[in-house]
Amino acid sequence: MGRHSAPAHPHDALPAAREPRPRSRKRFLIGIISGAVAVVLVAVGGAAWAGGLLGSSVPSFADAIGCGKPTTIRVVADPKIAPVLTRAASSFDVVTPCVKTTVRVQDSADTASIVAAGGDVGADVWVPDSPGWQSRIAATALSLGRETPNAFFEAYVATTPLVFAAPSKKASSIAAAKPTWAGLYSGGLNALLPDPEANGASLLALSKLNGVAPAGNDLAFDTALVALGKNIPATAEKAFASAQENSLPTVVLTTEQAVYQHNQQHPDQQFFAIYPGDGTDEDAFPFVRVAGRSTGSVVKDRLMTALESAFVTDQKHLAQGGFRSGLGQGHLQAAGVLKTYSTAAPGGLATQVDMLHEWSTMTMRGRMLALVDVSGSMNEDVGGGMTRIGIFQQAAAGAVAMFSPQTQLGVWSFSTNQQGSQPWTELTPVAPVGDPAHAADISNVIKSLPSRVQGDTALYDSVLAAVKNMQANYVSGMVSSVLVITDGKNDNPAGGLSLDQLVGQLKSIESVNRPVPVIMIGFGPDTDQSAMTQIADATNGGVYQALKPQDLGAVLVDAISQRTCRPHCGN
């Protein structure tokens, strides 16, 4: 497909999109700015930059303000919009005397870190890829013990709607299914989300997804995060590459502008923007005065106001970059996107810090050692021709599939006399589940569990050994844990540790720098809930009960969601 070709969009057969939503506060603000610019330019006797020419009969702007050298306005902008602003700034400088506007490219996350820390970003104006950075900067500054930065977020320079980006070869079939945000919870469509830690649009997508979570299912959103976290592309471009290679129908949760930009740069690997059937939200690029409302210079402040209005109203350059206006208006004439589109209400910015925290928690890479009870009672019939070990075996395969390739998992079994008098044995070491050889080992271990059932339940000695092993092999930057699956009470004919001795030793070896929480999962009605709770409490872990195969997946999601709040979850 050539760069200038325009194949039919999968949505072309759908009803025409309505015009953008009614006048908003941002429209009102932009109207004030535009009016202020006119007043400023008239007041100094200059010709309006919007006219495109400076009349010789009118005193020049430079003469009116008596400047000896140009006033420099430094702009730092997100890479996605920097090329557009560079062209717009050049046009602004041509028709506005006595000003020099520079545009420097820097990732929004990097600029935000400097602003939050009270550093000098080397700019007067910042245009990030989301207004959500305002709350994130405030939260970061608070965590650093600093006051909220004085950065002043003003009008939106540009907007772009969130879309489902689909490879051209599968776009028609995906669009025909009329995908929606709510439909992502059904699991029928594979989705990729560029890292929300660095992409404002991705964080907005999480807010949108959270807003349509199924009622009555408190774990639905966290489960969706686990699924999205299995593969986290660093950028939209890397997500496009993964989607292109995936044999399954796959969409990228991204922006219309990202689709436009990709298609301009990769004419032979076109994507189509699928507009969600239940509406969408707009990502926005705000004009931010880094030093606050005033720089201390009246002239510079007025020039910055003029620059803001120039950016906001520059429809030509915005469209050339694949953006809609700051008001959500404008038409795009390009392959892969609709000329106009329909949006829902704007996404909630206040919740984005919470969304980021939840994303970080659910996708944090971990090292887990599963300690599986293979004592004789695991062979007990629980009805329907299933045994307890059979229920776990059925659930385990699905649970392992939830983990990202980077997650490290190992499996021990325990009962009594597994290796001589030792009640536990390592079946496969802790290693990344994305390693094909290790994944095959885990699968074979799960299949072999019924053949390993025998003996009594030396729970306490096995738990202590597992925790010590994870501490000894601790990896900084990853969350370590021991997952215990058992159907009964500690029963060790050889004696071994008592509950008090186990709890005492767990507390004595507890390390702030090497925490290893124990997650206790009881299978069946005969578990010792009191003992399990004491073990979990001693390690800041958790206790769960699983009666059905599907319970294990829900337990894992809940356990993961609480790993950064223990022992104060829910308080």
Coordinates of C-alpha atoms in Angstrom, one line a residue:
M1 CA 0.0 0.0 0.0
G2 CA 1.6 3.3 -1.1
R3 CA 1.9 6.3 1.2
H4 CA -0.6 8.3 -0.7
S5 CA -3.2 5.6 -1.2
A6 CA -6.4 5.8 0.9
P7 CA -8.1 2.4 1.3
A8 CA -11.6 2.2 2.6
H9 CA -11.8 2.4 6.3
P10 CA -13.5 -0.5 8.1
H11 CA -15.9 2.1 9.7
D12 CA -16.9 3.7 6.4
A13 CA -20.1 1.5 6.4
L14 CA -21.1 2.7 9.8
P15 CA -23.4 5.7 10.4
A16 CA -21.7 9.0 10.0
A17 CA -20.0 10.2 13.2
R18 CA -21.6 13.2 14.9
E19 CA -19.8 16.4 15.4
P20 CA -17.7 16.9 18.6
R21 CA -19.4 17.5 21.9
P22 CA -20.8 20.9 22.9
R23 CA -18.9 23.9 24.1
S24 CA -16.8 23.2 27.1
R25 CA -14.8 25.1 29.7
K26 CA -11.7 24.7 27.5
R27 CA -13.5 26.4 24.6
F28 CA -14.4 29.3 27.0
L29 CA -10.8 29.5 28.1
I30 CA -9.5 29.6 24.6
G31 CA -11.9 32.3 23.7
I32 CA -10.6 34.4 26.6
I33 CA -7.0 33.7 25.5
S34 CA -7.8 34.7 21.9
G35 CA -9.4 37.9 23.0
A36 CA -6.5 38.7 25.3
V37 CA -4.1 38.3 22.5
A38 CA -5.9 40.8 20.3
V39 CA -5.9 43.3 23.2
V40 CA -2.2 42.8 23.8
L41 CA -1.2 43.3 20.2
V42 CA -3.5 46.3 19.8
A43 CA -2.2 47.8 23.0
V44 CA 1.4 47.7 21.9
G45 CA 0.6 49.0 18.4
G46 CA 1.6 45.9 16.6
A47 CA -0.1 44.1 13.8
A48 CA -1.9 40.9 14.7
W49 CA 0.2 37.9 13.9
A50 CA -2.9 36.1 12.6
G51 CA -3.1 38.5 9.7
G52 CA 0.1 37.0 8.3
L53 CA 1.5 40.4 7.3
L54 CA 2.9 43.5 9.1
G55 CA 1.6 46.7 7.6
S56 CA 4.4 49.3 7.0
S57 CA 2.1 52.1 8.0
V58 CA 1.6 50.7 11.5
P59 CA 4.4 51.1 14.1
S60 CA 6.2 47.7 14.5
F61 CA 5.8 45.5 17.6
A62 CA 9.5 45.9 18.2
D63 CA 9.3 49.8 18.1
A64 CA 6.3 49.8 20.4
I65 CA 7.9 47.8 23.2
G66 CA 11.4 49.2 22.5
C67 CA 13.3 45.9 22.6
G68 CA 16.9 45.7 21.7
K69 CA 17.0 42.0 21.1
P70 CA 14.4 39.3 20.6
T71 CA 12.6 37.8 23.6
T72 CA 13.3 34.1 23.7
I73 CA 10.5 31.7 24.5
R74 CA 11.8 28.2 25.2
V75 CA 9.4 25.3 24.7
V76 CA 10.0 21.7 25.7
A77 CA 7.5 19.3 24.1
D78 CA 6.7 15.6 24.0
P79 CA 8.2 13.9 21.0
K80 CA 4.7 13.1 19.6
I81 CA 3.8 16.8 19.2
A82 CA 7.3 18.5 19.0
P83 CA 7.5 18.5 15.1
V84 CA 4.1 20.2 14.9
L85 CA 5.0 22.8 17.4
T86 CA 8.4 23.4 15.7
R87 CA 6.6 24.3 12.5
A88 CA 3.9 26.4 14.4
A89 CA 6.6 28.2 16.3
S90 CA 8.5 29.1 13.1
S91 CA 5.3 30.6 11.6
F92 CA 4.6 32.5 14.9
D93 CA 8.1 34.0 14.8
V94 CA 7.8 35.1 11.2
V95 CA 4.7 37.3 11.9
T96 CA 5.6 38.3 15.5
P97 CA 8.4 40.8 15.8
C98 CA 11.0 40.7 18.5
V99 CA 10.5 37.1 19.5
K100 CA 12.5 33.9 19.0
T101 CA 10.7 30.6 19.9
T102 CA 12.7 27.4 20.3
V103 CA 11.3 23.9 20.6
R104 CA 13.2 21.1 22.3
V105 CA 12.1 17.5 22.4
Q106 CA 11.9 15.6 25.6
D107 CA 9.8 12.7 26.9
S108 CA 7.0 13.9 29.1
A109 CA 8.0 11.5 31.8
D110 CA 11.5 12.9 32.0
T111 CA 10.2 16.5 32.1
A112 CA 7.7 15.6 34.7
S113 CA 10.4 14.1 37.0
I114 CA 12.4 17.3 36.8
V115 CA 9.4 19.5 37.5
A116 CA 8.3 17.4 40.4
A117 CA 11.8 17.5 42.0
G118 CA 11.9 21.3 41.7
G119 CA 14.6 21.2 39.0
D120 CA 15.1 23.5 36.0
V121 CA 13.7 22.1 32.8
G122 CA 15.3 24.8 30.8
A123 CA 12.0 26.0 29.3
D124 CA 9.3 28.6 29.8
V125 CA 6.6 26.4 28.3
W126 CA 6.0 22.6 28.5
V127 CA 3.6 20.7 26.2
P128 CA 3.3 17.1 27.6
D129 CA 1.2 14.3 26.1
S130 CA -1.5 14.4 28.8
P131 CA -3.1 16.7 31.3
G132 CA -2.8 13.8 33.7
W133 CA 0.8 14.7 34.4
Q134 CA -0.5 17.6 36.6
S135 CA -1.8 15.2 39.3
R136 CA 1.2 12.8 38.8
I137 CA 3.7 15.7 39.4
A138 CA 1.8 16.8 42.5
A139 CA 1.9 13.2 43.9
T140 CA 5.6 12.8 43.1
A141 CA 6.4 16.1 44.7
L142 CA 4.5 15.1 47.8
S143 CA 6.4 11.8 48.0
L144 CA 9.6 13.7 47.9
G145 CA 8.5 16.0 50.7
R146 CA 8.3 19.0 48.3
E147 CA 5.6 21.6 47.7
T148 CA 3.4 21.2 44.7
P149 CA 5.2 22.8 41.7
N150 CA 4.0 26.1 40.3
A151 CA 3.5 24.7 36.8
F152 CA 0.3 26.2 35.4
F153 CA -1.7 24.0 33.1
E154 CA -3.8 26.0 30.6
A155 CA -5.6 25.4 27.3
Y156 CA -5.2 22.2 25.3
V157 CA -3.0 22.7 22.2
A158 CA -4.2 19.5 20.6
T159 CA -6.3 16.5 21.2
T160 CA -6.5 13.0 19.7
P161 CA -9.1 10.3 20.5
L162 CA -8.3 6.9 22.0
V163 CA -8.8 4.1 19.5
F164 CA -8.2 0.4 18.9
A165 CA -5.4 0.2 16.3
A166 CA -5.6 -2.9 14.1
P167 CA -3.3 -4.2 11.4
S168 CA -4.8 -3.7 8.0
K169 CA -5.0 -7.4 7.2
K170 CA -7.3 -8.1 10.2
A171 CA -9.0 -4.7 10.6
S172 CA -12.1 -5.5 8.7
S173 CA -13.0 -8.6 10.7
I174 CA -12.1 -6.8 14.0
A175 CA -14.3 -3.7 13.0
A176 CA -17.1 -6.0 12.0
A177 CA -17.3 -7.3 15.6
K178 CA -17.9 -3.7 16.7
P179 CA -15.4 -3.8 19.6
T180 CA -16.0 -1.8 22.7
W181 CA -14.1 -1.0 25.9
A182 CA -16.5 -3.1 27.9
G183 CA -16.0 -6.0 25.5
L184 CA -12.3 -6.2 26.4
Y185 CA -13.4 -7.9 29.6
S186 CA -14.7 -10.8 27.7
G187 CA -11.3 -11.9 26.6
G188 CA -12.4 -12.3 23.0
L189 CA -9.9 -9.7 21.6
N190 CA -6.2 -9.6 22.4
A191 CA -5.0 -6.1 23.3
L192 CA -1.6 -4.5 23.8
L193 CA -1.1 -1.3 25.9
P194 CA 2.1 0.8 25.6
D195 CA 3.7 1.3 29.1
P196 CA 1.4 3.7 31.1
E197 CA 4.4 4.7 33.2
A198 CA 5.6 6.7 30.2
N199 CA 2.6 7.1 27.9
G200 CA -0.2 9.5 28.9
A201 CA -2.7 8.0 26.5
S202 CA -2.2 4.6 28.0
L203 CA -3.0 5.9 31.5
L204 CA -6.1 7.5 30.1
A205 CA -7.0 4.1 28.5
L206 CA -6.8 2.4 31.9
S207 CA -9.1 5.0 33.3
K208 CA -11.6 4.4 30.5
L209 CA -11.3 0.6 31.0
N210 CA -11.8 0.9 34.7
G211 CA -14.9 3.0 34.2
V212 CA -16.7 0.3 32.3
A213 CA -15.7 -2.6 34.5
P214 CA -18.5 -5.2 35.0
A215 CA -20.6 -4.4 38.1
G216 CA -20.4 -6.9 40.9
N217 CA -17.0 -8.2 40.0
D218 CA -14.4 -6.4 42.2
L219 CA -11.5 -8.3 40.6
A220 CA -12.5 -7.7 36.9
F221 CA -10.3 -4.6 36.4
D222 CA -7.3 -6.2 38.2
T223 CA -7.7 -9.3 36.1
A224 CA -7.6 -7.2 33.0
L225 CA -4.4 -5.5 34.2
V226 CA -2.8 -8.9 34.7
A227 CA -3.7 -9.8 31.1
L228 CA -2.4 -6.5 29.7
G229 CA 0.7 -6.8 31.8
K230 CA 1.8 -10.0 30.2
N231 CA 3.4 -8.0 27.3
I232 CA 4.2 -4.3 27.9
P233 CA 5.6 -2.6 24.9
A234 CA 7.6 0.5 25.8
T235 CA 6.1 2.6 23.0
A236 CA 3.2 2.6 20.6
E237 CA 5.6 1.7 17.7
K238 CA 6.8 -1.4 19.5
A239 CA 3.2 -2.3 20.2
F240 CA 2.4 -2.0 16.5
A241 CA 5.2 -4.3 15.6
S242 CA 4.0 -6.9 18.1
A243 CA 0.4 -6.7 16.9
Q244 CA 1.6 -7.0 13.3
E245 CA 3.4 -10.3 14.1
N246 CA 0.7 -11.8 16.3
S247 CA -1.2 -14.6 14.8
L248 CA -4.3 -13.8 17.0
P249 CA -6.5 -10.8 16.2
T250 CA -4.7 -8.1 18.2
V251 CA -5.4 -4.4 18.7
V252 CA -3.2 -1.7 20.3
L253 CA -4.9 0.7 22.8
T254 CA -3.5 3.9 21.6
T255 CA -4.4 7.2 19.9
E256 CA -5.6 8.2 16.4
Q257 CA -2.5 10.3 16.1
A258 CA -0.3 7.3 16.8
V259 CA -2.0 5.4 13.9
Y260 CA -1.6 8.4 11.6
Q261 CA 2.1 8.8 12.4
H262 CA 2.7 5.1 12.0
N263 CA 1.0 5.0 8.6
Q264 CA 3.0 8.0 7.4
Q265 CA 6.3 6.3 8.4
H266 CA 5.4 2.7 7.5
P267 CA 3.3 2.8 4.3
D268 CA 3.7 -0.9 3.8
Q269 CA 2.5 -1.9 7.3
Q270 CA -0.7 0.1 7.5
F271 CA -3.0 0.1 10.6
F272 CA -6.6 1.2 10.9
A273 CA -8.1 3.2 13.8
I274 CA -11.1 1.3 15.1
Y275 CA -13.3 3.7 17.1
P276 CA -14.9 1.9 20.1
G277 CA -18.6 1.3 19.8
D278 CA -19.2 2.6 23.4
G279 CA -17.5 5.9 22.8
T280 CA -14.0 7.0 23.6
D281 CA -12.0 9.7 25.4
E282 CA -9.6 12.3 24.1
D283 CA -6.0 12.5 25.0
A284 CA -4.9 16.1 25.2
F285 CA -1.7 18.1 25.0
P286 CA -1.9 21.1 27.4
F287 CA 0.0 24.3 27.3
V288 CA 1.9 24.5 30.6
R289 CA 3.6 27.6 31.9
V290 CA 6.5 26.0 33.8
A291 CA 7.1 29.0 36.2
G292 CA 3.4 29.5 36.9
R293 CA 1.1 32.3 35.7
S294 CA 3.8 34.9 35.4
T295 CA 7.5 35.0 34.4
G296 CA 8.0 38.4 36.0
S297 CA 8.2 40.1 32.6
V298 CA 5.0 41.7 31.2
V299 CA 6.3 41.5 27.7
K300 CA 7.3 37.9 27.9
D301 CA 4.0 36.9 29.6
R302 CA 2.1 38.7 26.7
L303 CA 4.2 37.0 24.1
M304 CA 3.6 33.6 25.7
T305 CA -0.1 34.3 25.7
A306 CA 0.1 35.1 22.0
L307 CA 2.2 31.9 21.4
E308 CA -0.4 29.8 23.3
S309 CA -3.2 31.1 21.1
A310 CA -1.1 30.6 18.0
F311 CA -0.5 26.9 18.9
V312 CA -4.2 26.3 19.8
T313 CA -5.6 27.8 16.6
D314 CA -3.0 26.4 14.2
Q315 CA -5.3 23.9 12.5
K316 CA -3.1 23.5 9.5
H317 CA 0.0 22.2 11.3
L318 CA -2.1 20.2 13.8
A319 CA -3.8 18.3 11.0
Q320 CA -0.4 17.7 9.3
G321 CA 0.7 16.0 12.4
G322 CA -2.4 13.9 12.8
F323 CA -4.0 15.9 15.6
R324 CA -7.4 17.3 16.2
S325 CA -7.6 20.8 17.7
G326 CA -7.6 21.6 21.4
L327 CA -11.4 21.6 21.1
G328 CA -11.5 18.1 19.6
Q329 CA -12.4 19.6 16.2
G330 CA -10.8 19.4 12.8
H331 CA -10.8 16.9 9.9
L332 CA -8.1 14.5 8.9
Q333 CA -7.6 13.3 5.4
A334 CA -5.4 10.2 5.7
A335 CA -5.5 6.5 5.3
G336 CA -6.4 4.5 8.4
V337 CA -8.4 7.2 10.3
L338 CA -11.9 8.7 10.0
K339 CA -12.4 12.2 8.8
T340 CA -14.6 12.9 11.9
Y341 CA -15.3 10.8 15.0
S342 CA -17.6 10.7 18.1
T343 CA -16.3 11.0 21.6
A344 CA -17.8 10.2 25.0
A345 CA -17.3 12.5 28.0
P346 CA -13.7 13.4 28.8
G347 CA -11.8 10.9 30.9
G348 CA -11.4 11.6 34.6
L349 CA -7.9 13.0 35.3
A350 CA -8.1 12.8 39.1
T351 CA -8.1 9.0 39.1
Q352 CA -5.0 8.6 36.9
V353 CA -2.6 8.6 39.8
D354 CA -4.6 5.7 41.4
M355 CA -4.7 4.0 38.0
L356 CA -0.9 4.2 37.7
H357 CA -0.4 2.8 41.2
E358 CA -2.8 -0.1 40.4
W359 CA -1.1 -0.8 37.1
S360 CA 2.4 -0.8 38.7
T361 CA 1.1 -3.2 41.4
M362 CA -0.5 -5.6 39.1
T363 CA 2.3 -5.7 36.5
M364 CA 5.3 -5.6 38.9
R365 CA 7.6 -8.5 38.0
G366 CA 7.8 -11.2 40.7
R367 CA 9.5 -14.3 41.8
M368 CA 7.2 -16.9 43.3
L369 CA 7.9 -20.4 44.8
A370 CA 4.8 -22.6 44.8
L371 CA 4.8 -25.1 47.6
V372 CA 2.2 -27.8 46.8
D373 CA 0.7 -30.2 49.3
V374 CA 0.9 -33.8 47.9
S375 CA 0.0 -35.6 51.1
G376 CA -2.4 -38.6 50.9
S377 CA -5.5 -36.5 51.7
M378 CA -5.1 -34.6 48.4
N379 CA -6.4 -37.8 46.7
E380 CA -9.8 -37.5 48.4
D381 CA -12.8 -37.5 46.1
V382 CA -14.6 -34.1 46.1
G383 CA -17.4 -35.2 43.8
G384 CA -17.9 -35.3 40.0
G385 CA -15.0 -37.7 39.7
M386 CA -12.5 -35.1 40.9
T387 CA -9.9 -35.3 43.6
R388 CA -8.4 -32.4 45.5
I389 CA -5.1 -32.7 43.6
G390 CA -7.1 -33.0 40.4
I391 CA -8.9 -29.7 41.1
F392 CA -5.5 -28.0 41.8
Q393 CA -4.0 -29.6 38.7
Q394 CA -6.9 -28.2 36.5
A395 CA -6.6 -24.8 38.1
A396 CA -2.8 -24.6 38.0
A397 CA -2.5 -24.7 34.2
G398 CA -4.8 -21.7 33.8
A399 CA -3.1 -19.8 36.6
V400 CA 0.3 -20.2 35.1
A401 CA -1.0 -18.8 31.8
M402 CA -1.8 -15.6 33.6
F403 CA 1.8 -14.7 34.3
S404 CA 3.9 -12.5 32.1
P405 CA 6.9 -14.1 30.4
Q406 CA 9.2 -12.2 32.8
T407 CA 7.6 -13.6 36.0
Q408 CA 9.8 -16.2 37.7
L409 CA 8.1 -19.3 39.1
G410 CA 9.4 -22.5 40.8
V411 CA 7.5 -25.5 42.2
W412 CA 8.2 -27.6 45.3
S413 CA 6.1 -30.4 46.6
F414 CA 5.7 -31.4 50.2
S415 CA 4.3 -34.1 52.4
T416 CA 6.7 -36.3 54.4
N417 CA 9.8 -38.2 53.5
Q418 CA 10.0 -36.6 50.0
Q419 CA 13.8 -36.9 50.0
G420 CA 14.9 -39.2 52.7
S421 CA 13.5 -37.7 55.9
Q422 CA 13.2 -34.3 54.3
P423 CA 9.5 -33.5 53.7
W424 CA 9.9 -31.3 50.7
T425 CA 11.6 -31.6 47.3
E426 CA 12.3 -29.1 44.4
L427 CA 10.4 -30.1 41.3
T428 CA 11.6 -27.2 39.2
P429 CA 13.6 -24.1 40.2
V430 CA 12.5 -20.5 40.2
A431 CA 13.0 -19.2 36.6
P432 CA 11.2 -17.1 34.0
V433 CA 8.0 -18.7 32.7
G434 CA 8.8 -17.2 29.3
D435 CA 11.7 -19.6 28.9
P436 CA 10.2 -22.4 26.7
A437 CA 12.2 -25.1 28.4
H438 CA 11.2 -23.9 31.9
A439 CA 7.6 -23.6 30.8
A440 CA 7.7 -27.2 29.6
D441 CA 9.1 -28.2 32.9
I442 CA 6.3 -26.5 34.8
S443 CA 3.7 -28.2 32.6
N444 CA 5.2 -31.6 33.1
V445 CA 5.4 -31.0 36.9
I446 CA 1.7 -30.1 37.0
K447 CA 0.9 -33.3 35.0
S448 CA 2.9 -35.4 37.4
L449 CA 1.4 -34.2 40.7
P450 CA -1.2 -37.0 41.1
S451 CA 1.5 -39.6 40.9
R452 CA 3.4 -37.9 43.7
V453 CA 0.6 -38.0 46.3
Q454 CA 1.6 -39.9 49.5
G455 CA 2.4 -39.4 53.1
D456 CA 1.4 -36.9 55.8
T457 CA 1.6 -33.1 56.0
A458 CA 4.8 -31.6 57.2
L459 CA 3.5 -28.1 56.5
Y460 CA 5.5 -26.0 59.0
D461 CA 9.0 -27.3 58.2
S462 CA 8.3 -27.0 54.5
V463 CA 7.1 -23.4 54.8
L464 CA 10.2 -22.3 56.7
A465 CA 12.5 -24.0 54.2
A466 CA 10.7 -22.3 51.3
V467 CA 11.0 -18.8 52.9
K468 CA 14.7 -19.3 53.6
N469 CA 15.3 -20.4 50.0
M470 CA 13.6 -17.3 48.6
Q471 CA 15.5 -15.0 51.0
A472 CA 18.8 -16.6 50.1
N473 CA 18.1 -16.1 46.3
Y474 CA 16.4 -12.7 46.6
V475 CA 16.5 -10.5 43.5
S476 CA 16.3 -6.8 44.1
G477 CA 13.6 -5.0 42.1
M478 CA 11.3 -8.1 42.0
V479 CA 8.6 -9.0 44.4
S480 CA 9.3 -12.4 46.0
S481 CA 6.7 -14.6 47.7
V482 CA 5.9 -18.2 48.7
L483 CA 2.6 -19.6 47.6
V484 CA 1.4 -22.5 49.7
I485 CA -1.4 -24.8 48.5
T486 CA -2.6 -27.2 51.2
D487 CA -5.7 -29.1 52.1
G488 CA -5.2 -29.9 55.7
K489 CA -3.4 -29.3 59.0
N490 CA 0.3 -29.8 59.9
D491 CA 0.7 -33.5 60.6
N492 CA 4.3 -34.6 60.9
P493 CA 5.0 -38.0 62.6
A494 CA 8.7 -37.1 62.7
G495 CA 7.9 -34.2 65.0
G496 CA 9.4 -31.1 63.4
L497 CA 8.5 -27.6 64.1
S498 CA 5.4 -26.5 66.2
L499 CA 3.3 -23.6 65.1
D500 CA 4.8 -21.3 67.7
Q501 CA 8.3 -22.3 66.7
L502 CA 7.6 -21.7 63.0
V503 CA 6.0 -18.3 63.6
G504 CA 8.9 -17.3 65.9
Q505 CA 11.5 -18.3 63.3
L506 CA 9.6 -16.5 60.5
K507 CA 9.6 -13.3 62.5
S508 CA 13.3 -13.7 63.5
I509 CA 14.4 -14.0 59.9
E510 CA 12.1 -11.3 58.5
S511 CA 14.0 -8.7 56.5
V512 CA 12.9 -5.3 55.4
N513 CA 15.3 -5.5 52.5
R514 CA 14.4 -9.0 51.5
P515 CA 10.7 -9.5 52.3
V516 CA 9.1 -12.8 51.4
P517 CA 5.4 -12.9 52.2
V518 CA 3.7 -16.3 52.5
I519 CA 0.3 -16.6 50.6
M520 CA -1.6 -19.5 52.1
I521 CA -4.3 -21.1 49.9
G522 CA -6.5 -23.7 51.6
F523 CA -8.0 -26.3 49.3
G524 CA -11.1 -28.0 50.8
P525 CA -12.9 -27.7 54.1
D526 CA -10.3 -29.3 56.4
T527 CA -7.6 -26.6 56.4
D528 CA -6.4 -25.1 59.7
Q529 CA -7.5 -21.5 59.1
S530 CA -6.1 -20.3 62.4
A531 CA -2.6 -21.7 61.8
M532 CA -2.6 -20.4 58.2
T533 CA -3.5 -16.9 59.4
Q534 CA -0.7 -16.9 61.9
I535 CA 1.8 -18.0 59.3
A536 CA 0.6 -15.3 56.9
D537 CA 0.6 -12.6 59.5
A538 CA 4.2 -13.4 60.5
T539 CA 5.3 -12.6 56.9
N540 CA 2.8 -9.9 55.9
G541 CA 1.2 -12.4 53.6
G542 CA -2.4 -13.4 53.0
V543 CA -4.9 -16.3 53.5
Y544 CA -7.4 -17.6 51.0
Q545 CA -9.8 -20.4 50.5
A546 CA -10.3 -22.2 47.2
L547 CA -13.1 -24.7 46.6
K548 CA -13.4 -24.6 42.8
P549 CA -10.8 -24.7 40.0
Q550 CA -11.6 -21.2 38.9
D551 CA -11.0 -19.9 42.5
L552 CA -7.2 -20.2 42.1
G553 CA -7.1 -17.6 39.4
A554 CA -9.2 -15.2 41.4
V555 CA -7.0 -15.8 44.5
L556 CA -3.8 -15.1 42.5
V557 CA -5.2 -11.8 41.2
D558 CA -6.3 -10.7 44.6
A559 CA -3.0 -11.7 46.1
I560 CA -1.1 -9.7 43.5
S561 CA -3.3 -6.7 44.0
Q562 CA -2.5 -6.6 47.7
R563 CA 1.2 -7.1 47.6
T564 CA 2.1 -3.4 47.9
C565 CA -0.4 -2.6 50.7
R566 CA 0.2 -5.5 53.1
P567 CA -0.2 -5.6 56.0
H568 CA -2.6 -2.6 55.8
C569 CA -4.8 -3.5 52.9
G570 CA -8.3 -2.3 53.4
N571 CA -7.4 -0.2 56.4

